Coordinates of N, CA, C and O in Angstrom, one line a residue:
M1 N 90.3 136.5 -53.1 CA 89.0 135.9 -52.8 C 88.8 134.9 -54.0 O 88.9 135.3 -55.1
K2 N 88.4 133.7 -53.6 CA 88.2 132.7 -54.6 C 86.7 132.6 -55.0 O 85.8 132.6 -54.1
Y3 N 86.4 132.7 -56.3 CA 85.0 132.7 -56.8 C 84.6 131.3 -57.1 O 85.4 130.5 -57.6
P4 N 83.3 130.9 -56.9 CA 82.9 129.5 -57.3 C 82.9 129.4 -58.8 O 82.7 130.3 -59.5
S5 N 83.2 128.2 -59.2 CA 83.3 127.9 -60.7 C 81.8 127.9 -61.2 O 80.8 127.8 -60.5
L6 N 81.8 128.1 -62.6 CA 80.5 128.1 -63.2 C 79.8 126.8 -63.1 O 78.5 126.8 -62.9
K7 N 80.5 125.7 -63.1 CA 79.8 124.4 -62.9 C 79.2 124.3 -61.5 O 78.1 123.8 -61.3
A8 N 79.9 124.8 -60.5 CA 79.4 124.8 -59.1 C 78.1 125.6 -59.0 O 77.1 125.2 -58.4
V9 N 78.1 126.8 -59.6 CA 77.0 127.7 -59.6 C 75.8 127.0 -60.3 O 74.7 127.0 -59.8
A10 N 76.0 126.4 -61.5 CA 75.0 125.8 -62.2 C 74.4 124.6 -61.5 O 73.2 124.4 -61.4
L11 N 75.3 123.8 -60.9 CA 74.9 122.7 -60.1 C 74.0 123.1 -58.9 O 72.9 122.5 -58.7
S12 N 74.4 124.1 -58.3 CA 73.7 124.7 -57.1 C 72.3 125.1 -57.6 O 71.3 124.9 -56.9
A13 N 72.2 125.8 -58.7 CA 71.0 126.3 -59.2 C 70.0 125.2 -59.6 O 68.8 125.2 -59.3
M14 N 70.6 124.1 -60.2 CA 69.8 123.0 -60.6 C 69.3 122.2 -59.4 O 68.1 121.8 -59.4
L15 N 70.1 122.1 -58.4 CA 69.6 121.4 -57.2 C 68.5 122.2 -56.5 O 67.5 121.7 -56.0
S16 N 68.7 123.5 -56.4 CA 67.7 124.4 -55.8 C 66.4 124.3 -56.6 O 65.3 124.2 -56.0
A17 N 66.5 124.3 -57.9 CA 65.3 124.3 -58.8 C 64.6 122.9 -58.6 O 63.4 122.8 -58.5
S18 N 65.4 121.8 -58.6 CA 64.8 120.5 -58.5 C 64.1 120.4 -57.1 O 63.1 119.7 -57.0
A19 N 64.7 121.0 -56.1 CA 64.1 120.9 -54.8 C 62.8 121.7 -54.8 O 61.8 121.2 -54.2
M20 N 62.8 122.8 -55.4 CA 61.5 123.6 -55.5 C 60.5 122.9 -56.3 O 59.3 122.8 -55.9
V21 N 60.9 122.3 -57.4 CA 59.9 121.5 -58.2 C 59.4 120.3 -57.5 O 58.2 120.0 -57.5
G22 N 60.3 119.6 -56.7 CA 59.9 118.5 -55.9 C 58.9 118.9 -54.9 O 57.9 118.2 -54.6
A23 N 59.1 120.0 -54.2 CA 58.2 120.5 -53.2 C 56.9 120.9 -53.8 O 55.8 120.6 -53.3
A24 N 56.9 121.5 -55.0 CA 55.7 121.9 -55.6 C 54.9 120.7 -56.1 O 53.7 120.7 -56.1
A25 N 55.7 119.7 -56.6 CA 55.0 118.5 -57.1 C 54.3 117.8 -55.9 O 53.3 117.2 -56.1
Q26 N 54.9 117.9 -54.8 CA 54.2 117.2 -53.6 C 53.0 118.0 -53.2 O 52.0 117.4 -52.8
A27 N 53.0 119.3 -53.4 CA 51.9 120.2 -53.0 C 50.7 120.0 -54.0 O 49.6 119.8 -53.6
Q28 N 51.1 119.9 -55.3 CA 50.1 119.7 -56.3 C 50.8 119.1 -57.5 O 51.9 119.4 -57.8
E29 N 50.1 118.3 -58.3 CA 50.7 117.7 -59.5 C 50.9 118.8 -60.6 O 50.1 119.5 -60.9
L30 N 52.2 118.8 -61.1 CA 52.5 119.8 -62.2 C 52.0 119.1 -63.5 O 52.2 117.9 -63.7
K31 N 51.5 120.0 -64.4 CA 51.1 119.5 -65.7 C 52.1 120.1 -66.7 O 52.1 121.4 -66.9
I32 N 52.9 119.3 -67.3 CA 54.0 119.7 -68.2 C 53.7 119.1 -69.6 O 53.4 118.0 -69.7
G33 N 54.0 119.9 -70.6 CA 53.8 119.5 -72.0 C 55.1 119.8 -72.8 O 55.9 120.7 -72.4
Y34 N 55.3 119.0 -73.8 CA 56.5 119.2 -74.7 C 56.0 119.3 -76.1 O 55.1 118.5 -76.6
V35 N 56.6 120.2 -76.9 CA 56.2 120.4 -78.4 C 57.5 120.3 -79.2 O 58.4 121.1 -78.9
N36 N 57.5 119.4 -80.1 CA 58.7 119.3 -81.1 C 58.4 120.3 -82.2 O 57.6 120.0 -83.2
S37 N 59.0 121.5 -82.2 CA 58.7 122.5 -83.2 C 59.0 122.1 -84.6 O 58.3 122.4 -85.6
E38 N 60.1 121.4 -84.7 CA 60.6 120.9 -86.1 C 59.5 120.0 -86.7 O 59.2 120.1 -87.9
R39 N 59.0 119.1 -85.9 CA 58.0 118.2 -86.3 C 56.7 118.9 -86.7 O 56.0 118.6 -87.7
V40 N 56.3 119.9 -85.9 CA 55.1 120.7 -86.3 C 55.3 121.4 -87.6 O 54.4 121.3 -88.5
I41 N 56.5 122.0 -87.8 CA 56.7 122.7 -89.1 C 56.8 121.7 -90.3 O 56.3 122.0 -91.4
R42 N 57.3 120.5 -90.0 CA 57.4 119.5 -91.1 C 56.1 118.9 -91.4 O 55.8 118.6 -92.6
E43 N 55.2 118.6 -90.4 CA 54.0 117.8 -90.6 C 52.7 118.6 -90.7 O 51.7 118.0 -91.2
A44 N 52.7 119.8 -90.3 CA 51.4 120.6 -90.4 C 51.0 120.8 -91.9 O 51.9 121.1 -92.7
N45 N 49.7 120.8 -92.1 CA 49.2 121.0 -93.5 C 49.6 122.4 -94.0 O 49.9 122.6 -95.2
L46 N 49.6 123.3 -93.1 CA 50.0 124.7 -93.4 C 51.4 124.8 -94.0 O 51.7 125.5 -94.9
A47 N 52.3 124.0 -93.3 CA 53.7 124.0 -93.8 C 53.8 123.3 -95.2 O 54.6 123.8 -96.0
K48 N 53.0 122.3 -95.4 CA 53.0 121.6 -96.7 C 52.5 122.6 -97.8 O 53.0 122.6 -98.9
A49 N 51.5 123.3 -97.4 CA 50.9 124.3 -98.4 C 51.9 125.4 -98.7 O 52.0 125.9 -99.8
V50 N 52.7 125.8 -97.7 CA 53.7 126.8 -97.9 C 54.7 126.3 -98.9 O 55.2 127.0 -99.8
G51 N 55.1 125.0 -98.8 CA 56.1 124.4 -99.7 C 55.6 124.5 -101.1 O 56.3 124.8 -102.0
L52 N 54.3 124.1 -101.3 CA 53.7 124.2 -102.6 C 53.6 125.6 -103.2 O 53.9 125.9 -104.3
K53 N 53.3 126.5 -102.3 CA 53.2 127.9 -102.7 C 54.5 128.5 -103.1 O 54.6 129.1 -104.1
L54 N 55.6 128.1 -102.4 CA 56.9 128.6 -102.7 C 57.4 128.0 -104.0 O 58.1 128.6 -104.8
E55 N 57.1 126.7 -104.2 CA 57.4 126.0 -105.4 C 56.8 126.7 -106.6 O 57.4 126.9 -107.7
A56 N 55.5 127.0 -106.5 CA 54.8 127.7 -107.6 C 55.4 129.1 -107.8 O 55.6 129.5 -109.0
E57 N 55.8 129.8 -106.7 CA 56.3 131.1 -106.9 C 57.7 131.2 -107.4 O 58.1 132.1 -108.2
F58 N 58.5 130.2 -107.1 CA 60.0 130.2 -107.5 C 60.4 129.2 -108.4 O 61.5 129.1 -108.9
G59 N 59.5 128.3 -108.8 CA 59.8 127.1 -109.7 C 60.2 127.6 -111.1 O 61.1 127.0 -111.6
K60 N 59.5 128.6 -111.6 CA 59.8 129.0 -113.0 C 61.2 129.6 -113.0 O 62.0 129.4 -113.9
R61 N 61.6 130.5 -112.0 CA 62.9 131.1 -112.0 C 64.0 130.0 -111.9 O 65.0 130.1 -112.5
E62 N 63.7 129.0 -111.0 CA 64.7 127.9 -110.9 C 64.9 127.1 -112.2 O 66.0 126.8 -112.6
K63 N 63.7 126.9 -112.9 CA 63.8 126.2 -114.2 C 64.6 127.1 -115.2 O 65.4 126.6 -116.0
D64 N 64.3 128.4 -115.2 CA 65.1 129.3 -116.1 C 66.6 129.3 -115.8 O 67.4 129.3 -116.7
L65 N 66.9 129.2 -114.5 CA 68.4 129.1 -114.2 C 69.0 127.8 -114.7 O 70.1 127.8 -115.2
K66 N 68.3 126.8 -114.5 CA 68.8 125.5 -115.0 C 68.9 125.5 -116.5 O 69.9 124.9 -117.0
D67 N 68.0 126.1 -117.2 CA 68.1 126.2 -118.7 C 69.3 127.0 -119.1 O 70.0 126.7 -120.0
L68 N 69.5 128.2 -118.4 CA 70.6 129.0 -118.6 C 71.9 128.3 -118.4 O 72.9 128.4 -119.2
E69 N 72.0 127.6 -117.3 CA 73.2 126.8 -117.0 C 73.4 125.7 -118.1 O 74.6 125.6 -118.5
S70 N 72.4 125.1 -118.6 CA 72.5 124.1 -119.7 C 73.1 124.8 -120.9 O 74.0 124.2 -121.6
K71 N 72.5 125.9 -121.3 CA 73.0 126.7 -122.4 C 74.5 127.0 -122.3 O 75.3 126.9 -123.2
L72 N 74.8 127.5 -121.1 CA 76.2 127.9 -120.8 C 77.2 126.7 -121.0 O 78.2 126.8 -121.5
R73 N 76.7 125.6 -120.4 CA 77.6 124.4 -120.5 C 77.7 124.0 -121.9 O 78.8 123.6 -122.4
G74 N 76.6 124.0 -122.7 CA 76.7 123.7 -124.2 C 77.6 124.6 -124.9 O 78.4 124.2 -125.7
A75 N 77.6 125.9 -124.6 CA 78.5 126.9 -125.3 C 79.9 126.6 -124.9 O 80.8 126.7 -125.7
A76 N 80.2 126.2 -123.6 CA 81.6 125.9 -123.2 C 82.1 124.7 -123.9 O 83.2 124.6 -124.4
E77 N 81.2 123.7 -124.1 CA 81.6 122.5 -124.8 C 81.9 122.8 -126.2 O 82.8 122.2 -126.8
K78 N 81.0 123.6 -126.8 CA 81.2 124.0 -128.2 C 82.5 124.7 -128.4 O 83.3 124.5 -129.4
L79 N 82.8 125.6 -127.5 CA 84.1 126.4 -127.6 C 85.3 125.4 -127.5 O 86.3 125.6 -128.2
E80 N 85.2 124.5 -126.5 CA 86.3 123.5 -126.4 C 86.5 122.7 -127.6 O 87.6 122.5 -128.0
K81 N 85.4 122.3 -128.3 CA 85.5 121.5 -129.5 C 86.0 122.4 -130.7 O 86.8 121.9 -131.4
D82 N 85.6 123.6 -130.7 CA 85.9 124.5 -131.9 C 87.3 125.2 -131.6 O 87.8 125.8 -132.6
A83 N 87.8 125.2 -130.4 CA 89.0 126.0 -130.1 C 90.2 125.8 -131.1 O 90.8 126.7 -131.5
P84 N 90.5 124.6 -131.5 CA 91.7 124.4 -132.3 C 91.5 125.1 -133.7 O 92.5 125.5 -134.3
T85 N 90.3 125.3 -134.2 CA 90.1 125.9 -135.5 C 89.9 127.4 -135.4 O 89.8 128.0 -136.5
L86 N 89.7 127.9 -134.2 CA 89.4 129.4 -134.1 C 90.7 130.2 -134.0 O 91.7 129.7 -133.6
S87 N 90.6 131.4 -134.5 CA 91.7 132.3 -134.4 C 91.8 132.7 -132.9 O 90.9 132.6 -132.1
E88 N 93.0 133.2 -132.5 CA 93.3 133.5 -131.1 C 92.3 134.6 -130.6 O 91.8 134.5 -129.5
S89 N 92.0 135.6 -131.5 CA 91.1 136.7 -131.1 C 89.7 136.2 -130.9 O 89.0 136.6 -130.0
E90 N 89.2 135.3 -131.8 CA 87.9 134.7 -131.7 C 87.8 133.9 -130.5 O 86.8 133.9 -129.7
R91 N 88.8 133.0 -130.2 CA 88.8 132.2 -129.0 C 88.7 133.0 -127.7 O 87.9 132.8 -126.8
S92 N 89.5 134.1 -127.7 CA 89.5 135.0 -126.5 C 88.2 135.7 -126.3 O 87.7 135.8 -125.2
R93 N 87.6 136.1 -127.4 CA 86.3 136.8 -127.4 C 85.2 135.8 -126.8 O 84.4 136.2 -125.9
R94 N 85.2 134.6 -127.3 CA 84.2 133.6 -126.8 C 84.4 133.3 -125.3 O 83.5 133.1 -124.6
Q95 N 85.7 133.2 -124.9 CA 86.0 132.9 -123.5 C 85.5 134.0 -122.6 O 84.9 133.8 -121.6
R96 N 85.8 135.3 -123.1 CA 85.3 136.4 -122.3 C 83.7 136.4 -122.2 O 83.2 136.7 -121.2
D97 N 83.1 136.1 -123.3 CA 81.6 136.0 -123.3 C 81.1 134.9 -122.3 O 80.2 135.1 -121.6
L98 N 81.8 133.8 -122.4 CA 81.4 132.7 -121.4 C 81.6 133.1 -120.0 O 80.8 132.8 -119.1
V99 N 82.7 133.8 -119.7 CA 83.0 134.2 -118.3 C 81.9 135.2 -117.9 O 81.4 135.1 -116.8
E100 N 81.6 136.1 -118.8 CA 80.5 137.1 -118.5 C 79.2 136.5 -118.3 O 78.4 136.8 -117.3
Q101 N 78.8 135.5 -119.1 CA 77.6 134.8 -119.0 C 77.5 134.0 -117.7 O 76.5 133.9 -117.0
D102 N 78.7 133.4 -117.3 CA 78.8 132.7 -116.0 C 78.6 133.6 -114.8 O 77.9 133.3 -113.9
R103 N 79.2 134.8 -114.9 CA 79.0 135.8 -113.8 C 77.5 136.1 -113.7 O 77.0 136.3 -112.6
E104 N 76.9 136.4 -114.8 CA 75.5 136.7 -114.8 C 74.6 135.6 -114.3 O 73.7 135.8 -113.5
L105 N 74.9 134.4 -114.6 CA 74.2 133.2 -114.1 C 74.4 133.1 -112.6 O 73.4 132.9 -111.8
Q106 N 75.6 133.3 -112.1 CA 75.9 133.2 -110.6 C 75.1 134.4 -109.9 O 74.6 134.1 -108.8
R107 N 75.1 135.5 -110.5 CA 74.4 136.7 -109.9 C 72.9 136.4 -109.8 O 72.2 136.5 -108.8
K108 N 72.3 135.8 -110.9 CA 70.9 135.5 -110.9 C 70.6 134.4 -109.9 O 69.6 134.4 -109.2
R109 N 71.5 133.4 -109.8 CA 71.3 132.3 -108.9 C 71.3 132.8 -107.4 O 70.5 132.4 -106.6
R110 N 72.3 133.7 -107.1 CA 72.3 134.3 -105.8 C 71.1 135.1 -105.5 O 70.5 135.0 -104.4
E111 N 70.6 135.9 -106.4 CA 69.4 136.7 -106.2 C 68.2 135.7 -105.9 O 67.4 136.0 -105.1
W112 N 68.1 134.7 -106.7 CA 67.0 133.7 -106.6 C 67.1 133.1 -105.2 O 66.1 133.0 -104.5
Q113 N 68.3 132.6 -104.8 CA 68.5 132.0 -103.5 C 68.1 133.0 -102.3 O 67.4 132.6 -101.4
E114 N 68.5 134.2 -102.5 CA 68.2 135.2 -101.4 C 66.7 135.5 -101.4 O 66.1 135.5 -100.3
D115 N 66.1 135.6 -102.5 CA 64.6 135.8 -102.6 C 63.9 134.6 -102.0 O 62.9 134.8 -101.2
L116 N 64.3 133.4 -102.3 CA 63.6 132.2 -101.8 C 63.8 132.1 -100.3 O 62.9 131.9 -99.6
S117 N 65.0 132.4 -99.8 CA 65.3 132.3 -98.4 C 64.4 133.4 -97.6 O 63.8 133.1 -96.6
Q118 N 64.3 134.6 -98.2 CA 63.5 135.6 -97.5 C 62.1 135.2 -97.5 O 61.4 135.3 -96.4
R119 N 61.5 134.7 -98.6 CA 60.1 134.2 -98.6 C 59.9 133.1 -97.6 O 58.8 133.0 -97.0
K120 N 60.8 132.1 -97.6 CA 60.7 131.0 -96.7 C 60.6 131.5 -95.2 O 59.8 131.0 -94.4
Q121 N 61.5 132.5 -94.9 CA 61.5 133.0 -93.5 C 60.1 133.7 -93.2 O 59.6 133.5 -92.2
E122 N 59.6 134.5 -94.2 CA 58.3 135.1 -94.0 C 57.2 134.1 -93.8 O 56.4 134.2 -92.8
E123 N 57.2 133.1 -94.6 CA 56.1 132.1 -94.5 C 56.3 131.2 -93.2 O 55.3 130.9 -92.5
M124 N 57.6 130.9 -92.8 CA 57.8 130.1 -91.6 C 57.4 130.9 -90.4 O 56.9 130.4 -89.4
S125 N 57.6 132.2 -90.4 CA 57.2 133.0 -89.3 C 55.7 133.0 -89.1 O 55.2 133.0 -87.9
V126 N 55.0 133.0 -90.2 CA 53.5 132.9 -90.1 C 53.1 131.5 -89.4 O 52.3 131.5 -88.5
I127 N 53.8 130.5 -89.9 CA 53.5 129.1 -89.3 C 53.9 129.1 -87.8 O 53.1 128.6 -87.0
V128 N 55.0 129.6 -87.5 CA 55.5 129.6 -86.1 C 54.5 130.4 -85.2 O 54.1 130.0 -84.1
D129 N 54.0 131.6 -85.7 CA 53.1 132.4 -84.9 C 51.8 131.7 -84.7 O 51.3 131.7 -83.6
R130 N 51.3 131.0 -85.7 CA 50.0 130.3 -85.6 C 50.2 129.1 -84.7 O 49.4 128.8 -83.8
A131 N 51.4 128.4 -84.8 CA 51.6 127.3 -83.9 C 51.7 127.8 -82.4 O 51.2 127.1 -81.5
N132 N 52.4 128.9 -82.2 CA 52.5 129.4 -80.8 C 51.1 129.8 -80.3 O 50.8 129.6 -79.1
R133 N 50.2 130.3 -81.1 CA 48.9 130.6 -80.7 C 48.1 129.4 -80.3 O 47.4 129.3 -79.3
V134 N 48.3 128.3 -81.1 CA 47.7 127.0 -80.8 C 48.2 126.5 -79.5 O 47.5 126.0 -78.6
I135 N 49.5 126.5 -79.3 CA 50.1 126.1 -78.0 C 49.6 126.9 -76.9 O 49.2 126.3 -75.8
K136 N 49.4 128.2 -77.0 CA 48.8 129.0 -76.0 C 47.4 128.6 -75.7 O 47.0 128.5 -74.5
Q137 N 46.6 128.3 -76.7 CA 45.2 127.8 -76.5 C 45.2 126.5 -75.7 O 44.4 126.4 -74.8
I138 N 46.1 125.6 -76.1 CA 46.1 124.3 -75.4 C 46.6 124.5 -74.0 O 46.0 124.0 -73.0
F139 N 47.6 125.4 -73.8 CA 48.1 125.7 -72.4 C 46.9 126.2 -71.5 O 46.7 125.8 -70.4
D140 N 46.1 127.2 -72.1 CA 45.0 127.8 -71.3 C 43.9 126.8 -71.1 O 43.4 126.6 -70.0
A141 N 43.5 126.1 -72.2 CA 42.3 125.2 -72.1 C 42.5 124.0 -71.2 O 41.6 123.6 -70.5
E142 N 43.7 123.5 -71.2 CA 44.0 122.3 -70.5 C 44.8 122.5 -69.2 O 45.2 121.6 -68.5
K143 N 45.0 123.8 -68.9 CA 45.6 124.2 -67.6 C 46.9 123.6 -67.4 O 47.2 123.0 -66.3
Y144 N 47.8 123.8 -68.3 CA 49.2 123.4 -68.2 C 49.9 124.3 -67.3 O 49.6 125.5 -67.3
D145 N 50.9 123.8 -66.6 CA 51.8 124.7 -65.8 C 53.0 125.1 -66.6 O 53.6 126.2 -66.4
L146 N 53.4 124.3 -67.5 CA 54.6 124.5 -68.3 C 54.5 123.8 -69.6 O 54.2 122.6 -69.6
I147 N 54.8 124.4 -70.8 CA 54.9 123.8 -72.0 C 56.3 124.2 -72.6 O 56.6 125.4 -72.7
V148 N 57.1 123.2 -72.9 CA 58.5 123.4 -73.4 C 58.6 123.0 -74.8 O 58.0 122.0 -75.3
Q149 N 59.3 123.8 -75.6 CA 59.5 123.5 -77.0 C 61.0 123.1 -77.1 O 61.9 123.7 -76.5
D150 N 61.2 122.1 -77.9 CA 62.5 121.6 -78.3 C 63.4 121.3 -77.1 O 64.5 121.8 -76.9
A151 N 62.9 120.4 -76.3 CA 63.7 119.9 -75.1 C 64.7 118.9 -75.6 O 64.5 118.3 -76.7
I152 N 65.7 118.7 -74.9 CA 66.7 117.7 -75.2 C 66.2 116.3 -75.1 O 66.4 115.4 -76.0
M153 N 65.4 116.0 -74.1 CA 64.8 114.7 -73.9 C 63.4 114.9 -73.3 O 63.2 115.8 -72.5
S154 N 62.5 114.0 -73.7 CA 61.1 114.1 -73.1 C 60.5 112.7 -73.3 O 60.9 111.9 -74.1
S155 N 59.5 112.5 -72.4 CA 58.8 111.2 -72.5 C 57.5 111.4 -73.4 O 57.0 112.5 -73.5
A156 N 57.1 110.3 -73.9 CA 55.8 110.4 -74.8 C 54.7 110.9 -73.9 O 53.7 111.5 -74.5
R157 N 54.7 110.7 -72.6 CA 53.6 111.1 -71.7 C 53.4 112.6 -71.8 O 52.2 113.0 -71.7
V158 N 54.4 113.4 -72.0 CA 54.3 114.9 -72.0 C 54.3 115.5 -73.4 O 54.1 116.7 -73.5
D159 N 54.5 114.6 -74.4 CA 54.6 115.1 -75.8 C 53.2 115.5 -76.3 O 52.3 114.6 -76.5
I160 N 53.0 116.8 -76.6 CA 51.7 117.2 -77.1 C 51.8 117.7 -78.6 O 50.9 118.4 -79.1
T161 N 52.9 117.3 -79.2 CA 53.1 117.7 -80.6 C 52.0 117.3 -81.5 O 51.5 118.2 -82.3
K162 N 51.5 116.1 -81.4 CA 50.4 115.6 -82.3 C 49.2 116.5 -82.1 O 48.5 116.8 -83.1
K163 N 48.9 116.8 -80.9 CA 47.7 117.6 -80.6 C 47.9 119.0 -81.2 O 46.9 119.5 -81.8
V164 N 49.1 119.6 -81.2 CA 49.3 120.9 -81.8 C 49.1 120.8 -83.3 O 48.5 121.6 -83.9
I165 N 49.7 119.8 -83.9 CA 49.6 119.6 -85.4 C 48.1 119.4 -85.7 O 47.6 120.0 -86.7
D166 N 47.4 118.5 -85.0 CA 46.0 118.3 -85.3 C 45.1 119.6 -85.2 O 44.3 119.8 -86.0
T167 N 45.4 120.4 -84.2 CA 44.7 121.6 -84.0 C 45.0 122.6 -85.1 O 44.1 123.3 -85.6
L168 N 46.3 122.7 -85.5 CA 46.7 123.6 -86.6 C 46.0 123.1 -87.9 O 45.5 124.0 -88.6
N169 N 45.9 121.8 -88.1 CA 45.3 121.3 -89.3 C 43.8 121.5 -89.4 O 43.2 121.6 -90.4
A170 N 43.2 121.6 -88.2 CA 41.8 121.8 -88.1 C 41.4 123.2 -88.4 O 40.2 123.5 -88.8
Q171 N 42.3 124.1 -88.2 CA 42.0 125.5 -88.4 C 42.0 125.8 -89.9 O 42.7 125.2 -90.7
K172 N 41.2 126.8 -90.3 CA 41.2 127.2 -91.7 C 41.7 128.6 -91.9 O 41.8 129.4 -91.1

């Protein structure tokens, strides 16, 4: 028994859906909206405040890491310059120290990056939750039939992203 291809099934489903949408559109006008989530996260005042909050929270650690990296680089350059005059044992000891300091720097950098990523995720989830609540409010208040986030293509006629951003910005 031959089974229909995935393309054939998808095409059939799309044609059926478009026929149903076409019939529904004739019966009553559909109200559809589109929200660009990336733009909401990028432009909302709440998102900008989160960026400043994270900068304040993680900025000192980042500066400390850069300072530590600078010191390590300086020590490596000093070792390279002093190497010809050092004894073999002293040169080996300094190289081991540099390797150990570099490992410690990499460990601290990884920890900082993981902590920053986790905090970003936490803060972004708050923004997404609030944006979704705003979208739900707009959906209910303006009696939308469908609101889509992150569509491949949309016309400016159905784009309600600015309305979502403005509503988010108006909230305290």
